CSV table of C-alpha atoms in Angstrom, one decimal:
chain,number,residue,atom,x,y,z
A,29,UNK,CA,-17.1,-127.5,-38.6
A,30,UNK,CA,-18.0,-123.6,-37.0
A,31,UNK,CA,-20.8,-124.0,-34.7
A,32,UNK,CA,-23.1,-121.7,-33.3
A,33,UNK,CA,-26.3,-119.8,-33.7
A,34,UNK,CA,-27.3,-116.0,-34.2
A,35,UNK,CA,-28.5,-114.0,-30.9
A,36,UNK,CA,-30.8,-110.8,-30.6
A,37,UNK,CA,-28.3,-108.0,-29.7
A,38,UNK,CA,-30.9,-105.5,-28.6
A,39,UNK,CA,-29.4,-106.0,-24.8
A,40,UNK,CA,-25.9,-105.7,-26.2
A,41,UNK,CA,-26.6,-103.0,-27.9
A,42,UNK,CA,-26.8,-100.6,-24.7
A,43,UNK,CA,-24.2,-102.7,-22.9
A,44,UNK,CA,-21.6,-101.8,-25.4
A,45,UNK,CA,-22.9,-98.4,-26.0
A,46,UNK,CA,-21.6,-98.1,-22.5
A,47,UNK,CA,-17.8,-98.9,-23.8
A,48,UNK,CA,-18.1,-95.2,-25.8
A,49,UNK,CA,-18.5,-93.2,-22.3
A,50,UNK,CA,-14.9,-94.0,-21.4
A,51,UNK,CA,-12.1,-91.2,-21.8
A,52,UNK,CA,-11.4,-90.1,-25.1
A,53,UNK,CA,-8.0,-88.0,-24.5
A,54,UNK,CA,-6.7,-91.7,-24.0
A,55,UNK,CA,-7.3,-92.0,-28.5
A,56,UNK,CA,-5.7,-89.7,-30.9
A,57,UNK,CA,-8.2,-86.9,-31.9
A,58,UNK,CA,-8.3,-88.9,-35.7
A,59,UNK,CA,-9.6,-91.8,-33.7
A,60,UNK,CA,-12.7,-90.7,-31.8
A,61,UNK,CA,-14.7,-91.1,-34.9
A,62,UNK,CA,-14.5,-94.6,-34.4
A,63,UNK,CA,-15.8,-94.8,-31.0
A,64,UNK,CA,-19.1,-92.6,-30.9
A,65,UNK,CA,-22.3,-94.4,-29.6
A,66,UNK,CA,-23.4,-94.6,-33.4
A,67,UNK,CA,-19.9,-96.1,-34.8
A,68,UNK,CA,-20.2,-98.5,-31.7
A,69,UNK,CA,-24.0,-99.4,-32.4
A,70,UNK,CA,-23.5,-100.1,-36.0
A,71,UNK,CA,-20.5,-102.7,-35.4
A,72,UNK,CA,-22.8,-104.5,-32.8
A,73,UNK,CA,-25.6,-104.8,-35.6
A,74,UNK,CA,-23.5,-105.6,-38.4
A,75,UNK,CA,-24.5,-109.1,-38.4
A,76,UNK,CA,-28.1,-108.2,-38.4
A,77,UNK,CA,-30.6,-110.4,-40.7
A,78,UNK,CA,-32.3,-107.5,-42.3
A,79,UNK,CA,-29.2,-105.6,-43.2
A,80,UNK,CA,-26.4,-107.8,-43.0
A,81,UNK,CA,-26.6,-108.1,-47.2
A,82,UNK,CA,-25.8,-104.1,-46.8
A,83,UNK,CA,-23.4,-104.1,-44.0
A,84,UNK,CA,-21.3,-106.6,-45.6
A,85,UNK,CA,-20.5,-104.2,-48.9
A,86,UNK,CA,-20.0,-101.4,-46.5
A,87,UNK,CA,-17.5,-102.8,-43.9
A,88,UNK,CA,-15.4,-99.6,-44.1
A,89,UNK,CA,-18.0,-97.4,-43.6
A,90,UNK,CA,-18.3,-98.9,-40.0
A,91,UNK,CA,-14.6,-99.5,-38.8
A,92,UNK,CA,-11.2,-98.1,-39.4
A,93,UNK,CA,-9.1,-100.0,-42.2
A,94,UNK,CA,-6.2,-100.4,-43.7
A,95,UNK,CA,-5.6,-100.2,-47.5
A,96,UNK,CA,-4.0,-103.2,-49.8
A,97,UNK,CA,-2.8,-101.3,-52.4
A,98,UNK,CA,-3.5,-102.8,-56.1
A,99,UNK,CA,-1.0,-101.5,-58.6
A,100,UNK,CA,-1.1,-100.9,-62.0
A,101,UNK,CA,-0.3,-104.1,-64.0
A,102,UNK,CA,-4.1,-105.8,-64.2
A,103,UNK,CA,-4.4,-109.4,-64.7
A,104,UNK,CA,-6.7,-109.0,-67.1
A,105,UNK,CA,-9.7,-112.0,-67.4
A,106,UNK,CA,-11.5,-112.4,-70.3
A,107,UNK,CA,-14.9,-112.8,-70.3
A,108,UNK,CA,-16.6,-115.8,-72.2
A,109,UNK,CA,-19.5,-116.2,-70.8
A,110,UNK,CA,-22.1,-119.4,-70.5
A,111,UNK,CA,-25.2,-119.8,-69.6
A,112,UNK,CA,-26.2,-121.9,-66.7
A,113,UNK,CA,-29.6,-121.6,-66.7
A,114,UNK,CA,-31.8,-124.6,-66.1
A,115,UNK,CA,-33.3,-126.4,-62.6
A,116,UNK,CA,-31.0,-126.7,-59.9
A,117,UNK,CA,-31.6,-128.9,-56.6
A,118,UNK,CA,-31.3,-127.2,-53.5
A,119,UNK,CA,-32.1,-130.0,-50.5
A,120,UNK,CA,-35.4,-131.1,-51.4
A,121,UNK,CA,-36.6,-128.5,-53.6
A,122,UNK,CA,-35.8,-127.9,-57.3
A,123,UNK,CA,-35.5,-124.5,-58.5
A,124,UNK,CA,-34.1,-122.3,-61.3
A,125,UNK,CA,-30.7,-120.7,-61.8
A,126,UNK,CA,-32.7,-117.2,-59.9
A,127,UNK,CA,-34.3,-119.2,-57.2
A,128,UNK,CA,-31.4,-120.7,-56.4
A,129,UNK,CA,-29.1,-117.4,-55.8
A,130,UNK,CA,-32.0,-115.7,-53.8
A,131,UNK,CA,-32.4,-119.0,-51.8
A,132,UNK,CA,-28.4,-119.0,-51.0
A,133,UNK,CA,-28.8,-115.6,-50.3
A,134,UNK,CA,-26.0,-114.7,-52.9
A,135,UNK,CA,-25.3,-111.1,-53.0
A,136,UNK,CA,-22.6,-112.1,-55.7
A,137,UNK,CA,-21.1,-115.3,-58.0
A,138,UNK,CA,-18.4,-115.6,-59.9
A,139,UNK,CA,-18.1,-118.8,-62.1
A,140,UNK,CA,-14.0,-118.9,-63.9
A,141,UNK,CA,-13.5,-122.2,-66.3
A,142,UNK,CA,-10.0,-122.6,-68.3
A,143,UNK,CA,-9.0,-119.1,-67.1
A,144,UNK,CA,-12.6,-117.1,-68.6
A,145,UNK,CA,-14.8,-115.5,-66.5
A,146,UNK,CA,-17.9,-118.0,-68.0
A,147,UNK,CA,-20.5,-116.4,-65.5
A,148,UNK,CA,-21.0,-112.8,-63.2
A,149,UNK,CA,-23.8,-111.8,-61.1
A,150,UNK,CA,-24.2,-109.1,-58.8
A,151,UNK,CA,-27.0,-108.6,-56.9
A,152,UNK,CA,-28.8,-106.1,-53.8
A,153,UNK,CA,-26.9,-103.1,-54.9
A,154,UNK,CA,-24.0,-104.8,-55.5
A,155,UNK,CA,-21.4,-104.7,-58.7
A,156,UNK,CA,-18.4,-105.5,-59.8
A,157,UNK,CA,-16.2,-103.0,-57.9
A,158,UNK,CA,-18.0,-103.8,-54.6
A,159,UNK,CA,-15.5,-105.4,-51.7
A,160,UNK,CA,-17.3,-107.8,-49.7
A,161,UNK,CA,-16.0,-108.5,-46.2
A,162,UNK,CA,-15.8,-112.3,-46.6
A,163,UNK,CA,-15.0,-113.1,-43.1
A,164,UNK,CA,-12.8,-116.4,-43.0
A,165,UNK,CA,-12.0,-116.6,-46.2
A,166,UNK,CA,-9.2,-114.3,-45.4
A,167,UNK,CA,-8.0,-117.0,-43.3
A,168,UNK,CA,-6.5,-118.3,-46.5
A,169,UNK,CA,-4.8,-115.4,-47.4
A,170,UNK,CA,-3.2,-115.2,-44.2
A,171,UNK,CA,-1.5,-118.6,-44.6
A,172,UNK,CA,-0.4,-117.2,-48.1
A,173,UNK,CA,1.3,-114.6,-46.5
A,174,UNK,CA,3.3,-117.1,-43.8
A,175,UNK,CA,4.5,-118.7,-47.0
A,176,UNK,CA,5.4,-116.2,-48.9
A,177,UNK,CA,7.4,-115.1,-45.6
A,178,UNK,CA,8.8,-118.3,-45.3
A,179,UNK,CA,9.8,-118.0,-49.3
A,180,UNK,CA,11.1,-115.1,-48.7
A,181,UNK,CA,13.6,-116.0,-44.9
A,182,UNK,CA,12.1,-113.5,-42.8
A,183,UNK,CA,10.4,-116.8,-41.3
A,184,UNK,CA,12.7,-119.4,-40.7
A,185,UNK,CA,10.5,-122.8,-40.5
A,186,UNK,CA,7.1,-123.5,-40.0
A,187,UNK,CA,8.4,-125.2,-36.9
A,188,UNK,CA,9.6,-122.4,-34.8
A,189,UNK,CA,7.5,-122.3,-31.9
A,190,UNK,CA,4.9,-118.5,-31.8
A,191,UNK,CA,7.2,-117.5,-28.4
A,192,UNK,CA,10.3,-117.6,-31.0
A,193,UNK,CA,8.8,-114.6,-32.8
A,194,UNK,CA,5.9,-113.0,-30.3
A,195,UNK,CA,7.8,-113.3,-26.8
A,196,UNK,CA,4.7,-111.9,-25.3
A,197,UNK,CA,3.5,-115.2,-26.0
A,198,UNK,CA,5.5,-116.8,-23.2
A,199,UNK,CA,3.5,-118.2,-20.6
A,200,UNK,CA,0.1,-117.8,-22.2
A,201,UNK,CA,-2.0,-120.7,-24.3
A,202,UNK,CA,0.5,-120.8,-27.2
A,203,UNK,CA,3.8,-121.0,-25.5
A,204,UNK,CA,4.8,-124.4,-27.2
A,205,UNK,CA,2.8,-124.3,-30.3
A,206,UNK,CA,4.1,-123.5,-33.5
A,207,UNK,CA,3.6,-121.8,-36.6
A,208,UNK,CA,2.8,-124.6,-38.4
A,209,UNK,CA,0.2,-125.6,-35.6
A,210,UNK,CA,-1.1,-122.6,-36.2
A,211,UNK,CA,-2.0,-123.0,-39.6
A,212,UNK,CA,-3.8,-126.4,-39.0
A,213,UNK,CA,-5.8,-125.1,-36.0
A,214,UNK,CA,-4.2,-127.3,-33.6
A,215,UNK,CA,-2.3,-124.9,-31.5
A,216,UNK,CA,-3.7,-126.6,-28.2
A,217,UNK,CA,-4.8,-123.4,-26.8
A,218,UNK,CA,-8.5,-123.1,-24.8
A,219,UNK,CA,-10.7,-121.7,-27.4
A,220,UNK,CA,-14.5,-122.5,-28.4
A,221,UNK,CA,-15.4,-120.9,-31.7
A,222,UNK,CA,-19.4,-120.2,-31.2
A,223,UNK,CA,-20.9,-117.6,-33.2
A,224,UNK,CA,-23.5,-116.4,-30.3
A,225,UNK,CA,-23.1,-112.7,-31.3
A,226,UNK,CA,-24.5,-110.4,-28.6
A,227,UNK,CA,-24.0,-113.4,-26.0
A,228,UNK,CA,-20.7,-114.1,-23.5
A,229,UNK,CA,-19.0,-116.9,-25.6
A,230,UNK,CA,-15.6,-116.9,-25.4
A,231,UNK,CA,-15.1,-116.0,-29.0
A,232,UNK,CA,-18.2,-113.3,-29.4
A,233,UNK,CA,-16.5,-111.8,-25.7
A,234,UNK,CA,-13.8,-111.4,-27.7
A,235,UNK,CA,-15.4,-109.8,-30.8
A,236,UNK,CA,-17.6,-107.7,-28.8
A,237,UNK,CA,-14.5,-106.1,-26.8
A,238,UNK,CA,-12.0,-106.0,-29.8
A,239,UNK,CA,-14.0,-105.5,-33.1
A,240,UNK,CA,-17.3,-103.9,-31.5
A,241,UNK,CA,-16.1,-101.9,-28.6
A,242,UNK,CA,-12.7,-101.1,-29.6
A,243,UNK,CA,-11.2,-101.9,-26.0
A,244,UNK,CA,-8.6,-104.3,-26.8
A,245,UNK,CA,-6.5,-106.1,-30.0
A,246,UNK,CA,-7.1,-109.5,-30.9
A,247,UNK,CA,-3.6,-110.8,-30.2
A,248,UNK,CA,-3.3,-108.8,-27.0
A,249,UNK,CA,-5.9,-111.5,-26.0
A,250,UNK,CA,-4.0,-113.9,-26.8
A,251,UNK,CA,-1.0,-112.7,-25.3
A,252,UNK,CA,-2.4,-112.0,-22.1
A,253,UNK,CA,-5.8,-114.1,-21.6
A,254,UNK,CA,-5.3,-117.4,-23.3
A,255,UNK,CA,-4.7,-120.7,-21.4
A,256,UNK,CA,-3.6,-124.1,-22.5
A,257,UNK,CA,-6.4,-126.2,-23.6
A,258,UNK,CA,-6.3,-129.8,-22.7
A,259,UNK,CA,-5.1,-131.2,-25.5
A,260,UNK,CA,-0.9,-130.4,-26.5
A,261,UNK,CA,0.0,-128.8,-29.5
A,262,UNK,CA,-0.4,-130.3,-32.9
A,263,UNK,CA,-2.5,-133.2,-31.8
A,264,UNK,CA,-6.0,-132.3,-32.1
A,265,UNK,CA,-8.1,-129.5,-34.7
A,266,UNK,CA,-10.0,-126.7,-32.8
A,267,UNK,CA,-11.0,-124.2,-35.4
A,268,UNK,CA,-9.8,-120.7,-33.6
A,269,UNK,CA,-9.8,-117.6,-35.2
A,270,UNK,CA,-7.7,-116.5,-32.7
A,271,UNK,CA,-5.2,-118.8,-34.1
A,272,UNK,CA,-5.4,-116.7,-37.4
A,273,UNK,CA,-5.0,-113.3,-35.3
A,274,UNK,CA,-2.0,-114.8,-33.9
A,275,UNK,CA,-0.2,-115.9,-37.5
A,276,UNK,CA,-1.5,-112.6,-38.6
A,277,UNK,CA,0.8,-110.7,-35.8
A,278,UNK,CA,3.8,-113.4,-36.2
A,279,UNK,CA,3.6,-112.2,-39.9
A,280,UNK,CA,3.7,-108.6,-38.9
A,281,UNK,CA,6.4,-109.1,-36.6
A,282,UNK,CA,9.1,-111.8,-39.1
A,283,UNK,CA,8.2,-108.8,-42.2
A,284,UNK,CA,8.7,-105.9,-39.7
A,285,UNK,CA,5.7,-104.3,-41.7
A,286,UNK,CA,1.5,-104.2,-41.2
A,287,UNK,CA,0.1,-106.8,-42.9
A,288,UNK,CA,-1.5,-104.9,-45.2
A,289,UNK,CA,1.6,-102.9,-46.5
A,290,UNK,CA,3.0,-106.8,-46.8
A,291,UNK,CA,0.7,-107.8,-48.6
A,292,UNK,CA,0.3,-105.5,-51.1
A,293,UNK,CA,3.8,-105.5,-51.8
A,294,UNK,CA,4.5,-109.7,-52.0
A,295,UNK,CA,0.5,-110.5,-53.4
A,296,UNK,CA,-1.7,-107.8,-54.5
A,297,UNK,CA,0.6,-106.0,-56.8
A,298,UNK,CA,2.5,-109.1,-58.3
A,299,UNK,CA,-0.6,-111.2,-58.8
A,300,UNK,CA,-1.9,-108.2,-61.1
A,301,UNK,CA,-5.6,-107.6,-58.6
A,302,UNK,CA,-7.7,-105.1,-60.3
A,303,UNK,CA,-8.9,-103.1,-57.2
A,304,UNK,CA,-7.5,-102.1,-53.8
A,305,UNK,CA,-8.9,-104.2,-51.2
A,306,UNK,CA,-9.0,-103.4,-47.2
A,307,UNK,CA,-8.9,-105.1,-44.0
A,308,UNK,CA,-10.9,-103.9,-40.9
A,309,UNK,CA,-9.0,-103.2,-38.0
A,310,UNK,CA,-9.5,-104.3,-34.3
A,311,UNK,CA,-9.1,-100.7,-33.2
A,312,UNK,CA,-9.0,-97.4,-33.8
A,313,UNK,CA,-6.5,-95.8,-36.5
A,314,UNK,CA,-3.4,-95.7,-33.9
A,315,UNK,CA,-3.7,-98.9,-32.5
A,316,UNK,CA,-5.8,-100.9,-33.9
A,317,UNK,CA,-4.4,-104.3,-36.0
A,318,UNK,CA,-5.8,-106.1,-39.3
A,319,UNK,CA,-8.8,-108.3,-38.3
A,320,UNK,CA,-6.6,-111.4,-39.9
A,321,UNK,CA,-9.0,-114.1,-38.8
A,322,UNK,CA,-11.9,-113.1,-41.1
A,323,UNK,CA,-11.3,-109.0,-41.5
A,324,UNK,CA,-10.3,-108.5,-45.7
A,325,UNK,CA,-12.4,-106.8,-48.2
A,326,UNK,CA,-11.8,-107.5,-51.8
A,327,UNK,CA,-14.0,-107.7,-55.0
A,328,UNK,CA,-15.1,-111.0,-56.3
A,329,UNK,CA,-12.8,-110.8,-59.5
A,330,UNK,CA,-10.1,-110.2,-57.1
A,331,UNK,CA,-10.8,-113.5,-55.0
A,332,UNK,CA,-11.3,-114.9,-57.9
A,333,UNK,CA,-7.6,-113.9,-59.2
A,334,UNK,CA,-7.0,-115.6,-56.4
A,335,UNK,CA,-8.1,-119.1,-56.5
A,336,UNK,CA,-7.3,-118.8,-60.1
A,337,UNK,CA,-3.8,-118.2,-58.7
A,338,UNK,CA,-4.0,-121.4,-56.7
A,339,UNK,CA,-5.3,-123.3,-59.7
A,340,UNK,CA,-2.3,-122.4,-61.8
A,341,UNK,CA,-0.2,-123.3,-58.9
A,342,UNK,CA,1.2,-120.2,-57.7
A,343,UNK,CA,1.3,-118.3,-61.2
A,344,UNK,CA,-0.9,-115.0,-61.5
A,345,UNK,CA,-0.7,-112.6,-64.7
A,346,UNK,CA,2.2,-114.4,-66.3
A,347,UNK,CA,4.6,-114.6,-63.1
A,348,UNK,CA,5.1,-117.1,-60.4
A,349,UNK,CA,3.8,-115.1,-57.3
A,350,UNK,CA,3.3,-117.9,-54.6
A,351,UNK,CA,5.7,-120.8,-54.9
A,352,UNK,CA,4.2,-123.6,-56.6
A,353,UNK,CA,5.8,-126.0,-53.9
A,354,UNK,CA,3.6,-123.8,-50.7
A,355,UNK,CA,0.6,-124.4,-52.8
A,356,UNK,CA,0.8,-128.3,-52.9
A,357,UNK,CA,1.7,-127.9,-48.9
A,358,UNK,CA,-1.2,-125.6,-48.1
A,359,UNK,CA,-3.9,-127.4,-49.8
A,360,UNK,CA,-3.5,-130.7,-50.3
A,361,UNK,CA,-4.2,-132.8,-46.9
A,362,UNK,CA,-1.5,-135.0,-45.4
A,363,UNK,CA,-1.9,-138.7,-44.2
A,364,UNK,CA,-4.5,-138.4,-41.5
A,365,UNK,CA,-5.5,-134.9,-41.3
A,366,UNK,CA,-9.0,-135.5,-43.7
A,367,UNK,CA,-11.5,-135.3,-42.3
A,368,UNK,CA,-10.6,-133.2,-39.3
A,369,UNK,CA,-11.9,-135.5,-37.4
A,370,UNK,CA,-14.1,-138.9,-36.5
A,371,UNK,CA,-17.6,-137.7,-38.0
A,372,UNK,CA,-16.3,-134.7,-39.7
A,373,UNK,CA,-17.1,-133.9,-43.3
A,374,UNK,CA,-14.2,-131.9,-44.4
A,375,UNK,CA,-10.2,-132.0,-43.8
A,376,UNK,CA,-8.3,-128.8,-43.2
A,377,UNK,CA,-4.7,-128.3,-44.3
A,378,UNK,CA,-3.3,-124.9,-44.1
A,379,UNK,CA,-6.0,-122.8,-43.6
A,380,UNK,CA,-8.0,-124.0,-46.2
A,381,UNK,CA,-10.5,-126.7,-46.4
A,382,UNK,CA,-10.4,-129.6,-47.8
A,383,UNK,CA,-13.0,-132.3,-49.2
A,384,UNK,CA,-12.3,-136.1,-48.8
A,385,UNK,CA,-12.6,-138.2,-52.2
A,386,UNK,CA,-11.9,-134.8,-54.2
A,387,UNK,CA,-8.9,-132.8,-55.1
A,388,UNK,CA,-11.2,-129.8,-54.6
A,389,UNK,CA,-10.1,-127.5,-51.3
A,390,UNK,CA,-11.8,-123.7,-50.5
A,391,UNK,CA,-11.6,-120.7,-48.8
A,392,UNK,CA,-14.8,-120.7,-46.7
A,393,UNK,CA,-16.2,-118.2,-44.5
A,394,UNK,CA,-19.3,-116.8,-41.8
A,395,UNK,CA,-22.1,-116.3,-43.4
A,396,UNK,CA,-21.0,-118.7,-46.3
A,397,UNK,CA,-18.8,-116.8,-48.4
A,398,UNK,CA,-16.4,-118.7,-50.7
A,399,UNK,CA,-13.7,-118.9,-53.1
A,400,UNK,CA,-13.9,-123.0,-54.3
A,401,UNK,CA,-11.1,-124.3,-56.5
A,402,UNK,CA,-12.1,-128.0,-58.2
A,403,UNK,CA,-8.6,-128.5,-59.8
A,404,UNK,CA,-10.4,-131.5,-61.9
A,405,UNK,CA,-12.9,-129.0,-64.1
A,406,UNK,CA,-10.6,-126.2,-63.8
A,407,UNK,CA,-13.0,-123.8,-62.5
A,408,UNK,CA,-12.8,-121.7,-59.9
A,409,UNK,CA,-16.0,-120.1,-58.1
A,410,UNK,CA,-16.7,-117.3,-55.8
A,411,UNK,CA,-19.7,-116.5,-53.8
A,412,UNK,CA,-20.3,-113.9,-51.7
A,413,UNK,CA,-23.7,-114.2,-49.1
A,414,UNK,CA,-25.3,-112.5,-46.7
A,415,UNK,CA,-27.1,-115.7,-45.1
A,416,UNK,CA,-29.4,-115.3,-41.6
A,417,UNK,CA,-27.5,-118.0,-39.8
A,418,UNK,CA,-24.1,-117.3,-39.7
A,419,UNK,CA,-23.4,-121.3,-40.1
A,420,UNK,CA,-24.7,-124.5,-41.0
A,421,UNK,CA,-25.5,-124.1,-45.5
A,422,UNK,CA,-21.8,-125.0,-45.9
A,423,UNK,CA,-23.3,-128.8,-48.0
A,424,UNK,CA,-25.4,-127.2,-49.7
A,425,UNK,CA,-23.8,-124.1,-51.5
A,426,UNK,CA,-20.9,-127.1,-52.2
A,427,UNK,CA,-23.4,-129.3,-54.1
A,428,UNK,CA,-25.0,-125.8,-56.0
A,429,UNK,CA,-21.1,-125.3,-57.5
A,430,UNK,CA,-20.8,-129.0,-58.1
A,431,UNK,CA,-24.5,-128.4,-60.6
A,432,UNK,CA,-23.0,-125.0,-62.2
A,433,UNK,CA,-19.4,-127.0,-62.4
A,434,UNK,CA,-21.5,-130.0,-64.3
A,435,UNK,CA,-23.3,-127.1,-66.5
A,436,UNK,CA,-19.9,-124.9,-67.3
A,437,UNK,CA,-18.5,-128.4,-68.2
A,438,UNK,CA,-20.6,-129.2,-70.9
């Protein structure tokens, strides 16, 4: 699925410490506290090993945001909780319930069975109002928000081509992809998702100069430096993040509002979420754009809202939020598109995952963060991590839910 590996940034470090000499009168005088050498330092290292459990509770500390506003009609979860204590298999090893959160570097779970929160843990500072940056996972919401859109007219079909509602688009990788080729990563354009932070990969270049350095936006990018890959639209997956940036800013553009103020209004507020959550932005407060490949902040109870949301097939504190219909069509895999491909574990619908043989599909992102939805049990369960490597655990936090599934099943 994402491949890649983690890269000292010491030399990056100074190189992009270099990107906060430029001219400041070019920023509003509210954005220069976004671009100092120490604002700049801290986004390079906020993947760092040692600190990365930190960093990830603290993502607005370190880059400008934009607010999701909560309202004031909480879906309210009750809380019957279970024990799951007892060995667990991790690999090779067997260890207990404590073991096995350290060893999955869990800085929180969230276990929800027949609607009850059954099980809560918060660890390394964390608590229950925390908002953990969960990276891709917002990929999910992103294709909630295309739905909802689509519910609502301001997007016509999933078919219209990206050039139909980002003209910018036109002559760059995703002039004849659309929407809906988006939102199965197979928009054809040149992209190679390797998570060599601190390197020159085409996707950390990009990260580096957008969410470190502040220089440019994601979907300028995309706009202005993406070329066709060499496969056409619609034919073959390529997980791109920059595909998500690019729904994010079609979104923005059918609504005629930010993202966040979008959804706040269509999902946060009508699904009942108990605390405002935030997305980091790829630049400064007067330009910058929600991060919508892997940028939201929310609480684990809120995610977990969320899959339970999904579960009850669109309904969220007593109302039908998403249509039930988009739910079905977002999550569960067409003819031919699970796995992803020959040798590949997993399918991919809508941006979600999805898992051959099982009616189970998650939101999964860097660092292995997760919000898993096994219709069967009727559980949901979130995990937020702070892993060393961003990839590569995916197997094994799935057969750790599939234990505390067996044990909340009993």
């Amino acid at each position: 699925m994402q491949n890649g590996r983690f890269s000292n940034l010491a030399g990056f470090a100074a190189l992009v410490l270099a990107a906060s000499n430029q001219p400041m009168a070019a920023w509003a005088d509210e954005d220069t506290r976004w671009l100092t050498p120490t604002m700049i330092n801290a986004r390079a290292h906020m993947f760092d090993p040692a600190l990365n459990y930190l960093t990830f509770q603290h993502m607005d500390q370190m880059f400008a945001t934009r607010t999701v506003a909560a309202g004031g009609d909480i879906w309210q979860l009750p809380a019957k909780l279970i024990s799951i204590e007892g060995d667990y298999t991790l690999g090779e090893r067997t260890v207990g319930l404590e073991e096995a959160l350290e060893a999955t570097a869990a800085n929180a779970l969230v276990v929800v069975k027949d609607g009850n929160i059954v099980f809560e843990s918060y660890r390394n500072g964390s608590d229950e109002n925390t908002r953990f940056l969960t990276f891709s996972v917002a990929k999910s919401y992103v294709s909630t928000l295309i739905g909802l859109a689509l519910a609502d007219g301001a997007i016509k079909s999933l078919d219209d081509q990206v050039i139909d509602y980002l003209p910018e688009t036109k002559g760059s990788g995703y002039e004849g992809a659309t929407i809906r080729d988006l939102l199965r990563m197979r928009s054809g354009v040149d992209w190679l998702e390797v998570y060599e932070f601190g390197g020159d990969t085409q996707l950390t270049t990009v990260h580096d100069n957008s969410l470190v350095a502040y220089k440019y936006r994601w979907c300028d990018y995309a706009a202005n430096e993406s070329k066709p890959g060499p496969n056409k639209p619609g034919v073959v997956f390529n997980y791109a993040t920059l595909d998500t940036s690019v729904l994010g800013c079609i979104l923005e553009r059918a609504v005629g509002k930010t993202g966040a103020e979008y959804m706040s209004e269509k999902l946060w507020k009508p699904a009942g979420m108990e605390t405002d959550a935030y997305w980091i932005m790829d630049g400064p407060d007067s330009v910058g754009r929600e991060f919508y490949g892997a940028g939201l902040s929310a609480t684990a109870r809120d995610h977990a809202r969320f899959g339970l949301m999904f579960l009850n097939g669109g309904v969220a504190n007593g109302k039908q939020v998403v249509p039930a219909d988009w739910v079905k069509e977002a999550t569960v895999p067409d003819d031919g598109y699970e796995p992803t491909g020959p040798g590949e574990d997993f399918g991919y619908q809508y941006q979600w995952w999805t898992f051959p043989d099982t009616d189970a599909y998650a939101a999964m992102g860097l660092h292995h963060q997760f919000i898993y939805i096994d219709p069967a049990s009727n559980v949901v369960i979130v995990k937020a991590s702070h892993t060393d490597q961003p990839v590569g655990r995916d197997e094994e936090n799935i057969e750790f839910f599939k234990q505390i599934i067996a044990r909340v099943s009993e």
